Tab-separated table of C-alpha atoms in Angstrom:
chain	number	residue	atom	x	y	z
A	1	MET	CA	88.105	94.521	90.143
A	2	ARG	CA	91.690	94.915	91.313
A	3	GLU	CA	92.621	95.495	94.916
A	4	PRO	CA	95.939	97.327	94.977
A	5	SER	CA	98.718	95.390	96.661
A	6	GLU	CA	100.634	98.432	97.803
A	7	THR	CA	98.362	101.351	98.316
A	8	GLY	CA	98.106	104.825	99.586
A	9	SER	CA	98.595	105.474	102.692
A	10	ALA	CA	100.691	105.288	104.979
A	11	ASP	CA	104.103	104.177	105.433
A	12	GLY	CA	104.753	101.269	107.684
A	13	GLY	CA	108.249	102.611	108.249
A	14	ARG	CA	108.057	103.015	111.976
A	15	ARG	CA	107.036	99.428	112.487
A	16	GLY	CA	110.696	98.430	112.542
A	17	VAL	CA	111.540	101.217	114.977
A	18	LEU	CA	108.895	100.825	117.638
A	19	GLY	CA	106.835	97.819	116.630
A	20	ALA	CA	108.096	95.615	119.449
A	21	VAL	CA	106.052	97.531	122.009
A	22	ALA	CA	102.742	97.209	120.166
A	23	THR	CA	101.210	94.319	122.056
A	24	THR	CA	102.295	95.519	125.478
A	25	ALA	CA	101.107	99.074	124.902
A	26	ALA	CA	97.766	97.913	123.581
A	27	ALA	CA	97.170	95.614	126.521
A	28	VAL	CA	97.905	98.394	128.997
A	29	ALA	CA	95.827	100.958	127.150
A	30	VAL	CA	92.633	98.988	126.655
A	31	GLY	CA	90.132	98.677	129.469
A	32	ALA	CA	86.806	96.937	129.422
A	33	ALA	CA	85.373	99.558	127.060
A	34	GLY	CA	88.471	99.719	124.870
A	35	CYS	CA	89.359	103.227	126.046
A	36	PRO	CA	92.953	104.493	125.962
A	37	SER	CA	94.951	105.097	129.101
A	38	PRO	CA	94.422	108.590	130.521
A	39	ALA	CA	98.056	108.655	131.613
A	40	ALA	CA	99.424	109.069	128.087
A	41	PRO	CA	101.388	112.275	127.555
A	42	ALA	CA	99.945	115.131	125.568
A	43	VAL	CA	101.593	116.275	122.355
A	44	GLY	CA	102.259	119.695	120.916
A	45	GLU	CA	100.335	121.070	118.002
A	46	ALA	CA	101.359	123.023	114.934
A	47	PRO	CA	98.964	125.560	113.443
A	48	ALA	CA	96.218	123.891	111.424
A	49	ARG	CA	96.359	123.962	107.631
A	50	THR	CA	93.476	124.117	105.166
A	51	LEU	CA	93.043	121.003	103.022
A	52	GLY	CA	92.531	122.716	99.701
A	53	ARG	CA	89.026	123.538	98.589
A	54	THR	CA	87.505	121.148	101.151
A	55	GLY	CA	88.058	123.880	103.739
A	56	ALA	CA	88.839	121.212	106.350
A	57	GLN	CA	91.420	122.091	108.976
A	58	VAL	CA	94.151	119.466	109.226
A	59	GLU	CA	97.476	119.153	110.985
A	60	PRO	CA	100.858	118.338	109.430
A	61	VAL	CA	100.683	114.706	110.599
A	62	SER	CA	97.625	112.448	110.393
A	63	LEU	CA	96.688	108.812	110.929
A	64	GLY	CA	97.128	106.425	108.028
A	65	GLY	CA	95.094	103.282	107.429
A	66	GLU	CA	98.007	100.870	107.259
A	67	GLY	CA	100.437	99.613	109.910
A	68	ILE	CA	98.517	97.540	112.448
A	69	LEU	CA	95.302	98.782	110.864
A	70	ARG	CA	96.019	96.860	107.660
A	71	THR	CA	95.537	93.472	109.283
A	72	THR	CA	92.770	90.982	109.969
A	73	GLY	CA	91.577	89.827	113.362
A	74	ARG	CA	93.841	92.048	115.458
A	75	HIS	CA	91.200	94.261	117.051
A	76	ARG	CA	92.872	94.253	120.481
A	77	GLU	CA	95.979	95.885	119.025
A	78	ALA	CA	94.481	97.994	116.247
A	79	VAL	CA	91.525	99.671	117.958
A	80	PRO	CA	93.671	101.192	120.770
A	81	VAL	CA	95.911	102.787	118.121
A	82	ILE	CA	92.907	104.645	116.696
A	83	LEU	CA	91.576	105.504	120.140
A	84	GLU	CA	94.900	107.031	121.117
A	85	ALA	CA	94.998	109.097	117.940
A	86	LEU	CA	91.465	110.330	118.664
A	87	ARG	CA	92.425	111.155	122.243
A	88	LEU	CA	95.377	113.173	120.988
A	89	GLY	CA	93.124	115.170	118.673
A	90	VAL	CA	93.921	113.723	115.254
A	91	ARG	CA	91.940	115.587	112.586
A	92	TYR	CA	92.382	113.466	109.435
A	93	CYS	CA	91.924	109.678	109.314
A	94	ASP	CA	92.678	107.466	106.317
A	95	THR	CA	91.357	104.012	105.449
A	96	ALA	CA	90.257	101.897	102.475
A	97	PRO	CA	88.357	98.712	101.631
A	98	ALA	CA	91.634	97.238	100.378
A	99	TYR	CA	93.272	97.613	103.796
A	100	GLN	CA	91.914	94.352	105.204
A	101	GLN	CA	89.925	95.166	108.399
A	102	SER	CA	91.053	98.774	108.724
A	103	GLN	CA	87.508	100.091	108.300
A	104	ASP	CA	86.154	97.656	110.904
A	105	TYR	CA	88.748	98.830	113.409
A	106	TYR	CA	87.772	102.452	112.811
A	107	GLY	CA	84.109	101.648	113.278
A	108	GLU	CA	84.808	99.890	116.559
A	109	ALA	CA	86.988	102.766	117.754
A	110	PHE	CA	84.347	105.384	116.938
A	111	ARG	CA	81.759	103.407	118.899
A	112	ALA	CA	84.094	103.044	121.881
A	113	ALA	CA	85.093	106.717	121.844
A	114	GLY	CA	81.533	108.001	121.960
A	115	PRO	CA	78.949	109.581	119.634
A	116	LYS	CA	80.933	112.736	118.882
A	117	ALA	CA	84.200	111.017	117.947
A	118	ARG	CA	83.345	110.444	114.286
A	119	GLU	CA	82.337	114.067	113.697
A	120	GLN	CA	85.608	115.385	115.099
A	121	VAL	CA	87.661	113.959	112.231
A	122	PHE	CA	87.836	114.301	108.465
A	123	LEU	CA	87.324	110.662	107.445
A	124	ALA	CA	88.622	109.477	104.073
A	125	SER	CA	88.047	106.086	102.499
A	126	LYS	CA	88.448	104.836	98.951
A	127	THR	CA	87.146	102.726	96.102
A	128	HIS	CA	89.281	100.475	93.935
A	129	ALA	CA	86.244	99.609	91.783
A	130	ARG	CA	86.291	101.334	88.401
A	131	ASP	CA	82.593	100.805	87.578
A	132	ARG	CA	79.543	102.579	88.985
A	133	ASP	CA	77.786	99.617	90.570
A	134	GLY	CA	80.912	98.110	92.077
A	135	ALA	CA	81.941	101.446	93.537
A	136	LEU	CA	78.506	102.012	95.101
A	137	ARG	CA	78.596	98.546	96.675
A	138	LEU	CA	81.998	99.307	98.174
A	139	LEU	CA	80.771	102.671	99.431
A	140	ASP	CA	77.768	101.219	101.225
A	141	ASP	CA	79.945	98.521	102.741
A	142	SER	CA	82.457	101.142	103.878
A	143	LEU	CA	79.751	103.216	105.554
A	144	ARG	CA	78.398	100.144	107.322
A	145	ARG	CA	81.796	99.037	108.571
A	146	LEU	CA	82.799	102.535	109.648
A	147	GLY	CA	79.477	103.117	111.385
A	148	THR	CA	78.793	106.428	109.674
A	149	ASP	CA	76.304	107.840	107.197
A	150	HIS	CA	78.867	109.749	105.137
A	151	LEU	CA	82.511	110.043	104.160
A	152	ASP	CA	84.226	113.402	104.232
A	153	SER	CA	86.278	112.247	101.253
A	154	TRP	CA	85.816	109.300	98.909
A	155	GLN	CA	88.929	108.664	96.874
A	156	LEU	CA	89.411	106.893	93.552
A	157	HIS	CA	92.130	104.560	94.700
A	158	ASP	CA	95.538	103.703	93.258
A	159	LEU	CA	95.177	105.107	89.749
A	160	ARG	CA	97.801	103.580	87.469
A	161	ASP	CA	96.963	103.779	83.762
A	162	LEU	CA	94.809	105.470	81.153
A	163	GLU	CA	92.623	102.399	80.690
A	164	GLU	CA	91.509	102.750	84.302
A	165	LEU	CA	90.715	106.426	83.794
A	166	ASP	CA	88.731	105.608	80.676
A	167	ALA	CA	86.703	103.071	82.666
A	168	ILE	CA	86.153	105.460	85.588
A	169	PHE	CA	85.095	108.387	83.428
A	170	GLY	CA	83.233	106.332	80.821
A	171	LYS	CA	79.608	105.231	80.739
A	172	ARG	CA	78.585	103.595	84.045
A	173	GLY	CA	82.036	104.289	85.379
A	174	ALA	CA	82.909	104.987	89.010
A	175	ILE	CA	82.591	108.724	88.482
A	176	GLU	CA	78.826	108.211	88.151
A	177	ALA	CA	78.893	106.648	91.616
A	178	VAL	CA	80.804	109.677	92.894
A	179	GLU	CA	78.204	112.046	91.461
A	180	GLN	CA	75.299	110.056	92.874
A	181	ALA	CA	76.898	109.751	96.318
A	182	ARG	CA	77.692	113.451	96.474
A	183	ALA	CA	74.142	114.320	95.487
A	184	ASP	CA	72.584	112.136	98.185
A	185	GLY	CA	75.019	113.138	100.927
A	186	ARG	CA	76.916	109.891	101.374
A	187	VAL	CA	80.081	111.636	100.168
A	188	ARG	CA	81.097	115.248	100.749
A	189	HIS	CA	84.314	115.498	98.753
A	190	VAL	CA	86.097	113.436	96.116
A	191	GLY	CA	89.779	112.631	95.841
A	192	ILE	CA	92.257	110.603	93.831
A	193	THR	CA	95.230	108.565	94.998
A	194	GLY	CA	98.281	107.146	93.320
A	195	HIS	CA	101.972	106.470	93.720
A	196	HIS	CA	102.652	104.731	90.401
A	197	ASP	CA	102.798	107.380	87.672
A	198	PRO	CA	102.312	111.128	88.176
A	199	ARG	CA	101.043	111.536	84.612
A	200	ILE	CA	97.938	109.522	85.478
A	201	LEU	CA	97.071	111.744	88.436
A	202	LEU	CA	97.613	114.826	86.290
A	203	GLU	CA	95.231	113.442	83.669
A	204	ALA	CA	92.651	112.592	86.334
A	205	MET	CA	92.767	116.189	87.597
A	206	ARG	CA	92.231	117.405	84.037
A	207	ARG	CA	89.187	115.165	83.616
A	208	TYR	CA	87.422	115.964	86.891
A	209	PRO	CA	87.516	118.741	89.520
A	210	VAL	CA	88.714	116.624	92.447
A	211	ASP	CA	89.050	118.132	95.907
A	212	THR	CA	92.130	116.241	97.117
A	213	VAL	CA	95.049	114.220	95.817
A	214	LEU	CA	96.985	111.641	97.827
A	215	CYS	CA	100.425	111.006	96.357
A	216	ALA	CA	103.952	109.915	97.207
A	217	VAL	CA	106.155	112.553	98.864
A	218	ASN	CA	109.688	111.818	100.047
A	219	PRO	CA	113.200	113.126	99.300
A	220	ALA	CA	113.853	110.432	96.688
A	221	ASP	CA	110.970	111.777	94.583
A	222	PRO	CA	112.895	114.285	92.421
A	223	ALA	CA	115.164	111.586	90.976
A	224	ARG	CA	112.538	109.848	88.803
A	225	LEU	CA	108.871	110.314	87.838
A	226	PRO	CA	108.517	113.154	90.334
A	227	PHE	CA	105.189	113.932	91.948
A	228	LEU	CA	106.382	117.115	93.634
A	229	THR	CA	107.092	119.145	90.505
A	230	THR	CA	104.092	117.767	88.608
A	231	VAL	CA	101.113	116.585	90.659
A	232	VAL	CA	101.700	118.737	93.740
A	233	GLU	CA	102.351	121.874	91.698
A	234	GLU	CA	99.226	121.300	89.587
A	235	ALA	CA	97.155	120.579	92.673
A	236	ARG	CA	98.281	123.867	94.210
A	237	ARG	CA	97.399	125.715	91.014
A	238	ARG	CA	93.885	124.214	91.089
A	239	GLY	CA	93.260	124.630	94.822
A	240	VAL	CA	93.300	120.868	95.379
A	241	GLY	CA	94.271	119.620	98.840
A	242	VAL	CA	97.491	117.588	98.997
A	243	ILE	CA	97.995	114.574	101.255
A	244	GLY	CA	101.416	112.939	101.375
A	245	MET	CA	102.135	109.213	101.612
A	246	LYS	CA	105.163	106.920	101.253
A	247	ILE	CA	107.062	109.502	103.241
A	248	MET	CA	109.504	106.914	104.607
A	249	ALA	CA	109.571	104.757	101.449
A	250	ALA	CA	108.027	101.754	103.240
A	251	GLY	CA	110.631	102.164	105.972
A	252	ARG	CA	113.684	101.789	103.728
A	253	LEU	CA	114.905	105.344	104.297
A	254	LEU	CA	114.957	104.652	108.026
A	255	GLN	CA	116.409	101.159	107.743
A	256	ASP	CA	119.329	102.461	105.669
A	257	GLY	CA	119.970	105.406	107.968
A	258	ALA	CA	119.484	107.680	104.966
A	259	ALA	CA	117.352	110.096	106.977
A	260	SER	CA	115.704	110.378	110.356
A	261	ALA	CA	111.968	110.094	110.877
A	262	THR	CA	111.897	113.740	111.931
A	263	GLU	CA	113.597	114.836	108.712
A	264	LEU	CA	111.224	112.791	106.576
A	265	ILE	CA	108.118	114.098	108.299
A	266	ARG	CA	109.319	117.694	108.080
A	267	TYR	CA	110.243	117.247	104.406
A	268	ALA	CA	106.915	115.718	103.379
A	269	ALA	CA	104.790	118.077	105.456
A	270	SER	CA	106.602	121.009	103.866
A	271	HIS	CA	105.086	119.962	100.530
A	272	ALA	CA	101.721	118.483	101.584
A	273	ASP	CA	98.874	119.863	103.657
A	274	THR	CA	99.102	116.741	105.792
A	275	VAL	CA	101.002	113.439	105.700
A	276	ILE	CA	99.533	110.106	106.695
A	277	ILE	CA	101.592	107.542	108.566
A	278	GLY	CA	100.540	104.017	109.465
A	279	CYS	CA	101.200	103.070	113.079
A	280	SER	CA	101.734	99.720	114.748
A	281	SER	CA	101.478	100.739	118.391
A	282	ILE	CA	100.269	103.408	120.775
A	283	ALA	CA	103.884	104.499	121.196
A	284	GLU	CA	104.133	105.158	117.469
A	285	VAL	CA	100.924	107.177	117.505
A	286	ARG	CA	102.325	109.377	120.262
A	287	GLU	CA	105.638	109.810	118.468
A	288	ASN	CA	104.070	110.517	115.075
A	289	LEU	CA	101.442	112.939	116.327
A	290	GLY	CA	104.065	114.534	118.531
A	291	ALA	CA	105.744	115.585	115.289
A	292	ARG	CA	102.983	118.166	114.933
A	293	SER	CA	105.128	120.388	117.155
A	294	LEU	CA	108.139	120.308	114.799
A	295	SER	CA	109.254	123.376	112.918
A	296	PHE	CA	107.527	123.671	109.534
A	297	PRO	CA	108.275	124.203	106.769
A	298	MET	CA	111.742	122.727	106.345
A	299	PRO	CA	113.914	125.448	104.770
A	300	PRO	CA	114.585	124.993	101.021
A	301	ALA	CA	118.340	124.554	101.537
A	302	GLU	CA	117.729	121.798	104.066
A	303	ARG	CA	115.295	120.060	101.724
A	304	ALA	CA	117.809	120.240	98.867
A	305	ALA	CA	120.562	118.803	101.047
A	306	LEU	CA	118.317	115.901	102.064
A	307	GLU	CA	117.414	115.196	98.436
A	308	ALA	CA	121.113	115.189	97.506
A	309	ARG	CA	121.914	112.810	100.344
A	310	VAL	CA	119.210	110.350	99.239
A	311	ALA	CA	119.747	110.656	95.466
A	312	PRO	CA	122.539	108.060	95.051
A	313	ARG	CA	120.162	105.291	96.217
A	314	ALA	CA	116.893	106.840	95.078
A	315	GLY	CA	115.981	103.739	93.089
A	316	ARG	CA	115.727	101.769	96.311
A	317	TYR	CA	113.207	104.257	97.678
A	318	ASP	CA	110.822	104.571	94.719
A	319	THR	CA	110.052	100.925	93.958
A	320	PHE	CA	106.323	101.728	94.106
A	321	LYS	CA	106.667	103.899	90.996
A	322	ALA	CA	106.233	102.671	87.429
A	323	GLY	CA	109.127	100.649	86.082
C-alpha cells in the first residue's frame, strides 16, 4: 500500500515565519502534566459554519495534522501545540496514519487535556489502504493511537487515479471497510481527500455519497486543474462539506511575498467550510486560530485581484497537482 509523500492537510507554510520560537514556546507551555500555559491570550471567534451534511459546527480555521505534528519522537514540542489549540477551542482536528506520529501526539494531548477533550472536537483521520482488510487494520491502529473508540470522519486519503478508485470500490475494497466501520460505530462520517487531480475527486463523489471532501484551495488554483470550479462546486451541489488544504502552497506563496498569510486564509476560508493549517509552535497556533476573527468572506473583487496577482507564477504554487 502506498503512503502519500505529500498529503492533505495542512500547509507547513508558517514554519518559515514563526518556526524559530517552537522549542522555546513548548518548553514554557508544558508543565509536569503537559498542560498549556494559562497566560496565553484568547483569540476572537467567527460565527461557526456547518460542515456539509455532517451537521458539525466548525470554524473558518482548524488544526492540521502536519507541521510539528508530522514528525517522529518530538512529543515535547508537538503535544503542546495540540493542547494550545484545544485550550483555544479548536473544533476540527486533522490527522492521518501517514503523518508519522501525528496520531500518537493527538492521543497524548487528549489524555493530558482530560476526559472531555476528545468529545469537544470533530476528529478526522484517514486511510491510504485501498483494500478492505488493510483499511480496517489502519482504522483500528488509528483508534488505538488516538485513544478513542470512534472517528468523526474517516477519509479515503490522497486519491490520485482511476485504478485506485476501482480498487477502493471493487470487491473487498476499502469502501467495504467504510461500510462495516460505519455500521459498528467506529466511524461516523466518510470523506475523501486529494490535491492531485480534481477529476478523480469528482468521480469518487459520483461513486459514493461522501460527507466531506478535503482538497487544495489557494489563489493559484484557477490557473490549472482547478478544484474550486469543479470539486468545490460539485460538493456544494451535493451538500458535501468542504475542507481546504494547501492554502499557502507549502509556504511558497509566503516565501515569495506573493500574498500575506491573512489574505490566504481569508481567500481559502471564503471557499471552504474550514481550512486546516499545520503548526510548528504554540505561537503559530495562536496566530492561526486568531484568524477566526478576520472578516469573511473575502469580497469577490478582492479574490479576483489576488488570483491575478498570483497567476504569473501559478506553476510554482501548484506543484502538488498532476503534471
